[in-house]
mmCIF file of C-alpha atoms in Angstrom:
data_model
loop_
_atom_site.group_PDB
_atom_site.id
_atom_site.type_symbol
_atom_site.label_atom_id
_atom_site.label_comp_id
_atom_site.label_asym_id
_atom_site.label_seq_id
_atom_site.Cartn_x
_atom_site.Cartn_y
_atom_site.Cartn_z
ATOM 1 C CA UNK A 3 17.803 -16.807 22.547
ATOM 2 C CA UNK A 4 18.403 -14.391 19.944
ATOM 3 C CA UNK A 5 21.723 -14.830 18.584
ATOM 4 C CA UNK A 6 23.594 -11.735 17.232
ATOM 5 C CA UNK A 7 24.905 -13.267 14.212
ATOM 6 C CA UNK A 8 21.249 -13.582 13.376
ATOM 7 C CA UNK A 9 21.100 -9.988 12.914
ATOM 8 C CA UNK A 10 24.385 -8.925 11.563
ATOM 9 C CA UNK A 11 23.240 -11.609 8.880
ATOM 10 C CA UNK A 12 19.987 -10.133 8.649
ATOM 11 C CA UNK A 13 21.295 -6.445 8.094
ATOM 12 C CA UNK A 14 24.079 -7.349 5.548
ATOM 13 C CA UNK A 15 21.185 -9.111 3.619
ATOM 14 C CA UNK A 16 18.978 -5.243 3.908
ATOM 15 C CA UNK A 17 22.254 -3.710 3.281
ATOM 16 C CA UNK A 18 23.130 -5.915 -0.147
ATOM 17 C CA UNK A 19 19.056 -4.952 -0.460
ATOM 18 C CA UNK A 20 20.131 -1.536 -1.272
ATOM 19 C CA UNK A 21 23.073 -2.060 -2.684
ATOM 20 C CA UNK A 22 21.847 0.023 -5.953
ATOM 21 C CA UNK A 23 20.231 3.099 -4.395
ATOM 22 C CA UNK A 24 22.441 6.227 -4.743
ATOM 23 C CA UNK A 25 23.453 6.859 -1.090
ATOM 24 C CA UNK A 26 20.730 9.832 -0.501
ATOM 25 C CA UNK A 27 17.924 7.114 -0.489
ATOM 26 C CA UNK A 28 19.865 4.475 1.483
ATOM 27 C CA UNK A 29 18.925 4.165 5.143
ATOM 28 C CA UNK A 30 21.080 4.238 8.309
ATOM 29 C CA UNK A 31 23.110 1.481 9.805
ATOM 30 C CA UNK A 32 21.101 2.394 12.991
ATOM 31 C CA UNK A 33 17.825 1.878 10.973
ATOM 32 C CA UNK A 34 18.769 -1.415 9.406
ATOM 33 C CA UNK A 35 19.870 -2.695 12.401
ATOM 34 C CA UNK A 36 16.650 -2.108 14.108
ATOM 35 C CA UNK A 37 14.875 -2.922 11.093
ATOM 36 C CA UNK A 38 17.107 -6.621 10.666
ATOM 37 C CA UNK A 39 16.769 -6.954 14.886
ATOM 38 C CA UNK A 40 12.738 -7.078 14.182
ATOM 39 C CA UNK A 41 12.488 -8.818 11.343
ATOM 40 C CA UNK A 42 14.578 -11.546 13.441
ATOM 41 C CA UNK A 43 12.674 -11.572 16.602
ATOM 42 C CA UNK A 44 9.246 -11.602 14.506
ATOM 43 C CA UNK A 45 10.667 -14.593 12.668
ATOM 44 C CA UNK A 46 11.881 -16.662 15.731
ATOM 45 C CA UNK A 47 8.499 -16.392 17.957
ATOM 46 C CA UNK A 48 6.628 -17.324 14.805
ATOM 47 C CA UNK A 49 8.788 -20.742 13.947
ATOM 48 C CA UNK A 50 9.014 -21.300 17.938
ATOM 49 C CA UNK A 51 4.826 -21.175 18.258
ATOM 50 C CA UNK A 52 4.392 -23.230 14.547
ATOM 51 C CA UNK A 53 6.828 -25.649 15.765
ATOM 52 C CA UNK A 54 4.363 -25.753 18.840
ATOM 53 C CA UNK A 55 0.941 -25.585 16.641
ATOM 54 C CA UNK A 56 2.255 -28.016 14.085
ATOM 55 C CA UNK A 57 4.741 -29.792 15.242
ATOM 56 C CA UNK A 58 3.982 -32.751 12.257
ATOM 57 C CA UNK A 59 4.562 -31.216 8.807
ATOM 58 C CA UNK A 60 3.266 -34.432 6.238
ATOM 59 C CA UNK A 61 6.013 -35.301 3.731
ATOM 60 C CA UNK A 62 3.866 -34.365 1.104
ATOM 61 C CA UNK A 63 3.510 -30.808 1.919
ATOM 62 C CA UNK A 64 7.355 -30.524 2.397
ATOM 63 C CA UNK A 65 7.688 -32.302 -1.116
ATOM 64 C CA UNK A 66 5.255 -29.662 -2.467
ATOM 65 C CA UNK A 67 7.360 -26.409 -1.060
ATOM 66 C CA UNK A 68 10.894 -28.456 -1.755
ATOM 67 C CA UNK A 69 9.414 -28.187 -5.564
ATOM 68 C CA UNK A 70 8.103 -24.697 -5.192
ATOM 69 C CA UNK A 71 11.747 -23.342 -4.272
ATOM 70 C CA UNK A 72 12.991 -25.390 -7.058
ATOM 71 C CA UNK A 73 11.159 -23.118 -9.604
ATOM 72 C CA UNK A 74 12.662 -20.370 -7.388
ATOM 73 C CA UNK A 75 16.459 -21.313 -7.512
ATOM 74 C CA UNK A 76 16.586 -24.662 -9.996
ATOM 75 C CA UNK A 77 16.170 -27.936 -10.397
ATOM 76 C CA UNK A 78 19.793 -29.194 -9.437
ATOM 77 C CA UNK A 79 20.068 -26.986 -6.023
ATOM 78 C CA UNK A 80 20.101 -29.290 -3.344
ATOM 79 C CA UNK A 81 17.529 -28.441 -0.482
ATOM 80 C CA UNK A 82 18.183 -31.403 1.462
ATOM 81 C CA UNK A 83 20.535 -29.686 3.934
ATOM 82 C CA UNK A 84 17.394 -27.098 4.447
ATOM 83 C CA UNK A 85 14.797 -29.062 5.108
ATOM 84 C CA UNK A 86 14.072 -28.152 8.613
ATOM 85 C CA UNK A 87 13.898 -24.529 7.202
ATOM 86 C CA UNK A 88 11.878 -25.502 4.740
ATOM 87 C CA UNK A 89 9.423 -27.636 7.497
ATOM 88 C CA UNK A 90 9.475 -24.374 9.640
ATOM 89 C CA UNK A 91 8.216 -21.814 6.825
ATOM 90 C CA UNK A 92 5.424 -24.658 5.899
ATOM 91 C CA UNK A 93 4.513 -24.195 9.353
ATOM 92 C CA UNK A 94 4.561 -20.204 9.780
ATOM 93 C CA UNK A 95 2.998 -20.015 6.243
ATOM 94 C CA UNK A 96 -0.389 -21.714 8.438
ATOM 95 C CA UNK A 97 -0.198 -19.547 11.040
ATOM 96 C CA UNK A 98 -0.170 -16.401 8.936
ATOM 97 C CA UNK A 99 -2.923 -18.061 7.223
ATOM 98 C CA UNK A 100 -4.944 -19.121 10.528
ATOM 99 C CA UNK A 101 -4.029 -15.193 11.315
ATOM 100 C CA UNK A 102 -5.627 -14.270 7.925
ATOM 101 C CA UNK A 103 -9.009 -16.389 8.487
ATOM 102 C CA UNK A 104 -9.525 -14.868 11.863
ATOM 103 C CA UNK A 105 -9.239 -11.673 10.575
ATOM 104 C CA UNK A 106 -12.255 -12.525 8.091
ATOM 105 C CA UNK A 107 -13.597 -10.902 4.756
ATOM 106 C CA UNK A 108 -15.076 -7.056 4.561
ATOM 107 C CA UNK A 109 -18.329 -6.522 4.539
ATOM 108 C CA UNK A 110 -20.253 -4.257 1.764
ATOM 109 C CA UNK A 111 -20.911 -2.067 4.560
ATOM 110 C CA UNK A 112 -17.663 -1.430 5.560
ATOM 111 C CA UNK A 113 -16.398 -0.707 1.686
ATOM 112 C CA UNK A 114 -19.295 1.470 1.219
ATOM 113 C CA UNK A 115 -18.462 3.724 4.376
ATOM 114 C CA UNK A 116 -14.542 4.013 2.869
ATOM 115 C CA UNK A 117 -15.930 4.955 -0.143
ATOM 116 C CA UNK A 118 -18.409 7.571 0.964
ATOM 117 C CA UNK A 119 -15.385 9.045 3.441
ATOM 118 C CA UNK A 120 -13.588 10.265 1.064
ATOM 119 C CA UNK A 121 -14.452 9.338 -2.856
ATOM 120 C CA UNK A 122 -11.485 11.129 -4.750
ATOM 121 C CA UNK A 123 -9.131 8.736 -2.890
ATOM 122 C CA UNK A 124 -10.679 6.123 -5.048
ATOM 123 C CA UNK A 125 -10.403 8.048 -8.419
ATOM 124 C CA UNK A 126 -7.986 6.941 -10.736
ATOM 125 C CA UNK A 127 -5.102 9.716 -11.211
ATOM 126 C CA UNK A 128 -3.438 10.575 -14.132
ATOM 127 C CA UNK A 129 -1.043 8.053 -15.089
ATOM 128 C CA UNK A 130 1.904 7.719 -18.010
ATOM 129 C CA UNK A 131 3.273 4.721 -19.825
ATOM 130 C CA UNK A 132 7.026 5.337 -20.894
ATOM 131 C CA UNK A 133 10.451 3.258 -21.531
ATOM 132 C CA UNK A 134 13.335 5.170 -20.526
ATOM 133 C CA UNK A 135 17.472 4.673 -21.337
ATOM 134 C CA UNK A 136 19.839 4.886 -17.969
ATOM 135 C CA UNK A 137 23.159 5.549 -16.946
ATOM 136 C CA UNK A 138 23.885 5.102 -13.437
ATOM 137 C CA UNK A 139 26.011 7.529 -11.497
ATOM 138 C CA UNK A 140 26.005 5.487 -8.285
ATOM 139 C CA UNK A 141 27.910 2.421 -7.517
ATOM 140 C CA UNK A 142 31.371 3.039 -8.596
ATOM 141 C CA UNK A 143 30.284 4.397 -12.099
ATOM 142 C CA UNK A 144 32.368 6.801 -13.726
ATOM 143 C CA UNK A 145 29.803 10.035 -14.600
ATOM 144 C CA UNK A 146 31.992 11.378 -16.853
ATOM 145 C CA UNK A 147 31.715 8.529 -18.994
ATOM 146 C CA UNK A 148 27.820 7.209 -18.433
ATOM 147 C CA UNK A 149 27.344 10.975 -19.730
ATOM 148 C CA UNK A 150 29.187 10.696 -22.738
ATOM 149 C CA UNK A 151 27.624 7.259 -23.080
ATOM 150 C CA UNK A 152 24.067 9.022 -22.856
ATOM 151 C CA UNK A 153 24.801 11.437 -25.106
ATOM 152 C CA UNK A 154 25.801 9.240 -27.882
ATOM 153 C CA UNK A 155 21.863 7.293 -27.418
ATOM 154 C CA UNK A 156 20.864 10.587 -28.010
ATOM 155 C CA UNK A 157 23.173 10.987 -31.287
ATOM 156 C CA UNK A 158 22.078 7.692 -32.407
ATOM 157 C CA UNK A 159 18.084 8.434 -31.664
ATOM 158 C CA UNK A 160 18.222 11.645 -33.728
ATOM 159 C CA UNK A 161 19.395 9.749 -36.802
ATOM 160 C CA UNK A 162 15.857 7.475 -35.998
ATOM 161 C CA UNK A 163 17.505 4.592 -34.509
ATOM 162 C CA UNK A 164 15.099 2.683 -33.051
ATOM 163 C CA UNK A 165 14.378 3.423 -29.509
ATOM 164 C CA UNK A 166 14.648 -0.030 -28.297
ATOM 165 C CA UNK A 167 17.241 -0.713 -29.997
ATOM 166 C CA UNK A 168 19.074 1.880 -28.680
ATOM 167 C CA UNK A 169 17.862 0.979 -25.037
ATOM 168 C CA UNK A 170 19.081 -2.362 -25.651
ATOM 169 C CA UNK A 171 22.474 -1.095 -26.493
ATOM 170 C CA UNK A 172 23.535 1.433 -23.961
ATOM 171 C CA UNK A 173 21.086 1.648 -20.912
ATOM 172 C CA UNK A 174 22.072 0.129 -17.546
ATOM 173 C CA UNK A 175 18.319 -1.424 -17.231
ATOM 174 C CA UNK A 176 17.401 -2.806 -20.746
ATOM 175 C CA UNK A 177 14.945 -5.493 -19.474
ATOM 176 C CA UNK A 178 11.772 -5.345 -21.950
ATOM 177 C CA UNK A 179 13.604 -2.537 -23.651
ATOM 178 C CA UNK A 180 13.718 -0.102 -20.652
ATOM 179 C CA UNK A 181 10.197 -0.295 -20.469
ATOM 180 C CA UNK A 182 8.655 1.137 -16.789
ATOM 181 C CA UNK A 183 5.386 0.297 -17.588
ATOM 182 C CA UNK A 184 2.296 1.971 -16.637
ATOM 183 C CA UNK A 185 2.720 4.259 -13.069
ATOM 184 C CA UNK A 186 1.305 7.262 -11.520
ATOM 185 C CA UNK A 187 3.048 10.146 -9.899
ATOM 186 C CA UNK A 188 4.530 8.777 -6.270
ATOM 187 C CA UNK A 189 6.284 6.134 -7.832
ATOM 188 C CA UNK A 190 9.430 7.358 -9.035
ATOM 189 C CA UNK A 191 11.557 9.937 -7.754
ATOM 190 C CA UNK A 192 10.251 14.047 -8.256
ATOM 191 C CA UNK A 193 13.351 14.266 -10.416
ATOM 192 C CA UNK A 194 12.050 11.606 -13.309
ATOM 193 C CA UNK A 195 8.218 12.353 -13.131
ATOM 194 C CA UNK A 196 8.549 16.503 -13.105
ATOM 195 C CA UNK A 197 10.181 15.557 -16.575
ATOM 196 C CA UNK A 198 7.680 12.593 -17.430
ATOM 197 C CA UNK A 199 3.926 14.079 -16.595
ATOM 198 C CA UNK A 200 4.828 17.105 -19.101
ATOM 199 C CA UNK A 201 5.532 14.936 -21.947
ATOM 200 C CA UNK A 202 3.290 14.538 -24.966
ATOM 201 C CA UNK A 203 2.441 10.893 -26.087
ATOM 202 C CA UNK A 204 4.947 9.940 -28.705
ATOM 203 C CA UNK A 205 7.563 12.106 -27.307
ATOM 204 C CA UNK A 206 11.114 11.762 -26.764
ATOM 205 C CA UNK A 207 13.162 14.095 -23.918
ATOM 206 C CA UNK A 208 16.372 15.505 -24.041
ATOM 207 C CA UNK A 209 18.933 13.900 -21.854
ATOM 208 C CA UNK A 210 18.209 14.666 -18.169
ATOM 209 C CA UNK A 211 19.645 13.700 -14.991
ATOM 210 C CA UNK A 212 17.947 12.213 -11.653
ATOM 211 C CA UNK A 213 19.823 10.641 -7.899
ATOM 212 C CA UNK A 214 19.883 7.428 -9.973
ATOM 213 C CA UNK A 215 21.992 8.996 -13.308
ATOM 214 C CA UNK A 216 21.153 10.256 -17.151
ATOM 215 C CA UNK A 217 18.090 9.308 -18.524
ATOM 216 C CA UNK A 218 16.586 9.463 -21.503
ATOM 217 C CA UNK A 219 12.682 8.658 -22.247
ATOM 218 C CA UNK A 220 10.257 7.804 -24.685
ATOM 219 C CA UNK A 221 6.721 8.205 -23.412
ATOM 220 C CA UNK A 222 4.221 5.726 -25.403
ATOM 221 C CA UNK A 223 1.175 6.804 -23.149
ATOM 222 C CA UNK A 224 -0.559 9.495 -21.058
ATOM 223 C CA UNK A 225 -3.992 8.307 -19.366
ATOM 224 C CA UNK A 226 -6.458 11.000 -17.918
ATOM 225 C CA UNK A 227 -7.238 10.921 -14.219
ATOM 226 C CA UNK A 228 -11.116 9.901 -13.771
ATOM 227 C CA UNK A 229 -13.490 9.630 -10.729
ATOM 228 C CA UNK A 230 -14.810 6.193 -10.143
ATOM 229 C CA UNK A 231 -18.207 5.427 -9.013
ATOM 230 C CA UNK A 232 -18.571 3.054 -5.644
ATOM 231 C CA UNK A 233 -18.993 0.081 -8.068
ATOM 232 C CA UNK A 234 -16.425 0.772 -10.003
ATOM 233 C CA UNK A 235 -14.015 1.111 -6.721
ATOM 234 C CA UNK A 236 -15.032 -1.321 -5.328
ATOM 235 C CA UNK A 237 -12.607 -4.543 -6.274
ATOM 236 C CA UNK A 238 -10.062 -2.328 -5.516
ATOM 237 C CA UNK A 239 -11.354 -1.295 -1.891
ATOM 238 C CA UNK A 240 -12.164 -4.587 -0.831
ATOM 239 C CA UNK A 241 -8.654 -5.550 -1.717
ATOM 240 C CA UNK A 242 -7.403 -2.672 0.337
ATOM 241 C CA UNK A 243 -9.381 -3.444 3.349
ATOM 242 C CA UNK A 244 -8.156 -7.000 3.268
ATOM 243 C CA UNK A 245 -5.010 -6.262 3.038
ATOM 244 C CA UNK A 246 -5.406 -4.000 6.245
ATOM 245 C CA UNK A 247 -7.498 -6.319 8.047
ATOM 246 C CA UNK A 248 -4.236 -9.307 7.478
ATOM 247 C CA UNK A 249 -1.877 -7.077 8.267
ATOM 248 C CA UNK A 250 -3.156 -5.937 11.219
ATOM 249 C CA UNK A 251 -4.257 -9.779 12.318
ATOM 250 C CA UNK A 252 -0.301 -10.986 11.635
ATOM 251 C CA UNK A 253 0.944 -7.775 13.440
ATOM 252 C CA UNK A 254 -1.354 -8.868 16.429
ATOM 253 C CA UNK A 255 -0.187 -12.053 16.098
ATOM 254 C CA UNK A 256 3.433 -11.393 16.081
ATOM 255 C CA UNK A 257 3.053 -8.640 19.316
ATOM 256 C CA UNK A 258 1.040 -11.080 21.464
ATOM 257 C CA UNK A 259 3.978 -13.821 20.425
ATOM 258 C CA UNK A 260 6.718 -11.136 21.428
ATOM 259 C CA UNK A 261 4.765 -10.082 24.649
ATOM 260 C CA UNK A 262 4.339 -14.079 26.360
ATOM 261 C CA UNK A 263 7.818 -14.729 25.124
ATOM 262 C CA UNK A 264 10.992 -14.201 26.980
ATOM 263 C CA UNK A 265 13.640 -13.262 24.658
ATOM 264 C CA UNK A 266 17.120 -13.038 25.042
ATOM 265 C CA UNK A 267 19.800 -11.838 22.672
ATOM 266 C CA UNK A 268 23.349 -13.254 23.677
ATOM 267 C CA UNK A 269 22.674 -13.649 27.034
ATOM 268 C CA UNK A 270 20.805 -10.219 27.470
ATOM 269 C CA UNK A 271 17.562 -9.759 27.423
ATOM 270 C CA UNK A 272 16.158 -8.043 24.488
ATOM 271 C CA UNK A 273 12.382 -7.110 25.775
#
């Protein structure tokens, strides 16, 4: 049985997920519903069959994840209370990875055939490395201001302040100094990279504005797009067939759970 608190948790935890995307990105209640209802059904066949598969979970492997989650949230949290929780992920972890060795390794043959299909999709495309300065515009913030905010980074980068200095002092995201690292175009919004990819190494922009607010950057590195031979590829396309192949042999997994299963979600059935 499927209990609907389950989900309501489930999409207030995709809804806090979002919580900082400016409302044109955010998706529906209807699709986070649906999203939360099966991510919720997925998770309750796959703890019902690893409860079934491995129903004895050695203390030592529950001592090893209590410590992993440790790292995760500290020392001093108390997991005690979750330790059935924590005996049931131990348990879908191996069937994910029982669902990962059936789907096996590819073969050189089947890399090679990608490859030849289409070779450009392999090439490496033209990529920049920049830091930028933000002020959001979303999430109660006052535009008026993080403009005038933006504009005084601007002021104070004219007079050579340091850029990261500057970053650290007025942008809303001034982890490693606002720096984005190393991305090509798909990865941020059409707004930011229209202004980015026509930037000169070395260069700083004039203030500009995206969905997310006023940004400005500082662009440290532009990297040529190149074609890549098979060999060169091919690391990355046996990682990308893997990742297919698992994906694939969980989502198999999960549907053939779903399909012997009768599920019912507050007293109605839900498939």
């Amino acid at each position: 049985v499927i209990e609907i608190e389950s989900i309501n948790k489930e999409t207030q935890r995709l809804e806090q997920s979002q919580a900082d995307r400016p409302d044109k990105l955010k998706l529906s209640e209807e699709e986070l519903t649906k999203i939360a209802t099966d991510n919720i059904i997925s998770r309750t066949v796959l703890v019902h069959e690893g409860r079934s598969s491995y129903p004895d979970i050695p203390d030592k492997d529950i001592d090893k994840k209590t410590k992993e989650l440790q790292k995760q949230y500290g020392p001093t949290v108390n997991l005690e209370p979750f330790r059935e929780q924590i005996v049931d992920e131990i348990r879908v972890d191996r069937l994910i990875k029982d669902a990962y060795s059936e789907a096996g390794s590819p073969t050189d043959e089947e890399s090679k055939k990608l490859y030849d299909e289409d070779p450009d999709a392999w090439a490496k495309p033209e990529q920049v490395h920049c830091s930028h300065i933000v002020r959001h515009i979303f999430g109660g913030a006052d535009e008026g201001q993080s403009l005038k905010q933006i504009m005084e980074a601007q002021r104070l980068l004219a007079s050579g302040k340091p850029f990261e200095e500057v970053s650290k002092q007025f942008s809303d995201q001034f982890g490693q100094a606002g720096d984005l690292g190393t991305f090509s175009r798909g990865h941020m919004v059409d707004s930011f990279e229209n202004v980015v990819f026509r930037m000169k190494p070395g260069e700083i922009s004039e203030v500009f504005r995206t969905e997310f607010g006023y940004h400005i950057v500082l662009l440290h590195e532009k990297i040529s797009a190149r074609e890549r031979s098979y060999s060169d590829a091919r690391k990355d396309i046996f990682e990308a067939l893997r990742t297919e192949k698992r994906d694939k042999a969980v989502e198999k997994l999960v549907t053939n759970l779903i399909e012997a299963a009768e599920i019912e979600c507050d007293g109605e059935a839900a498939t």
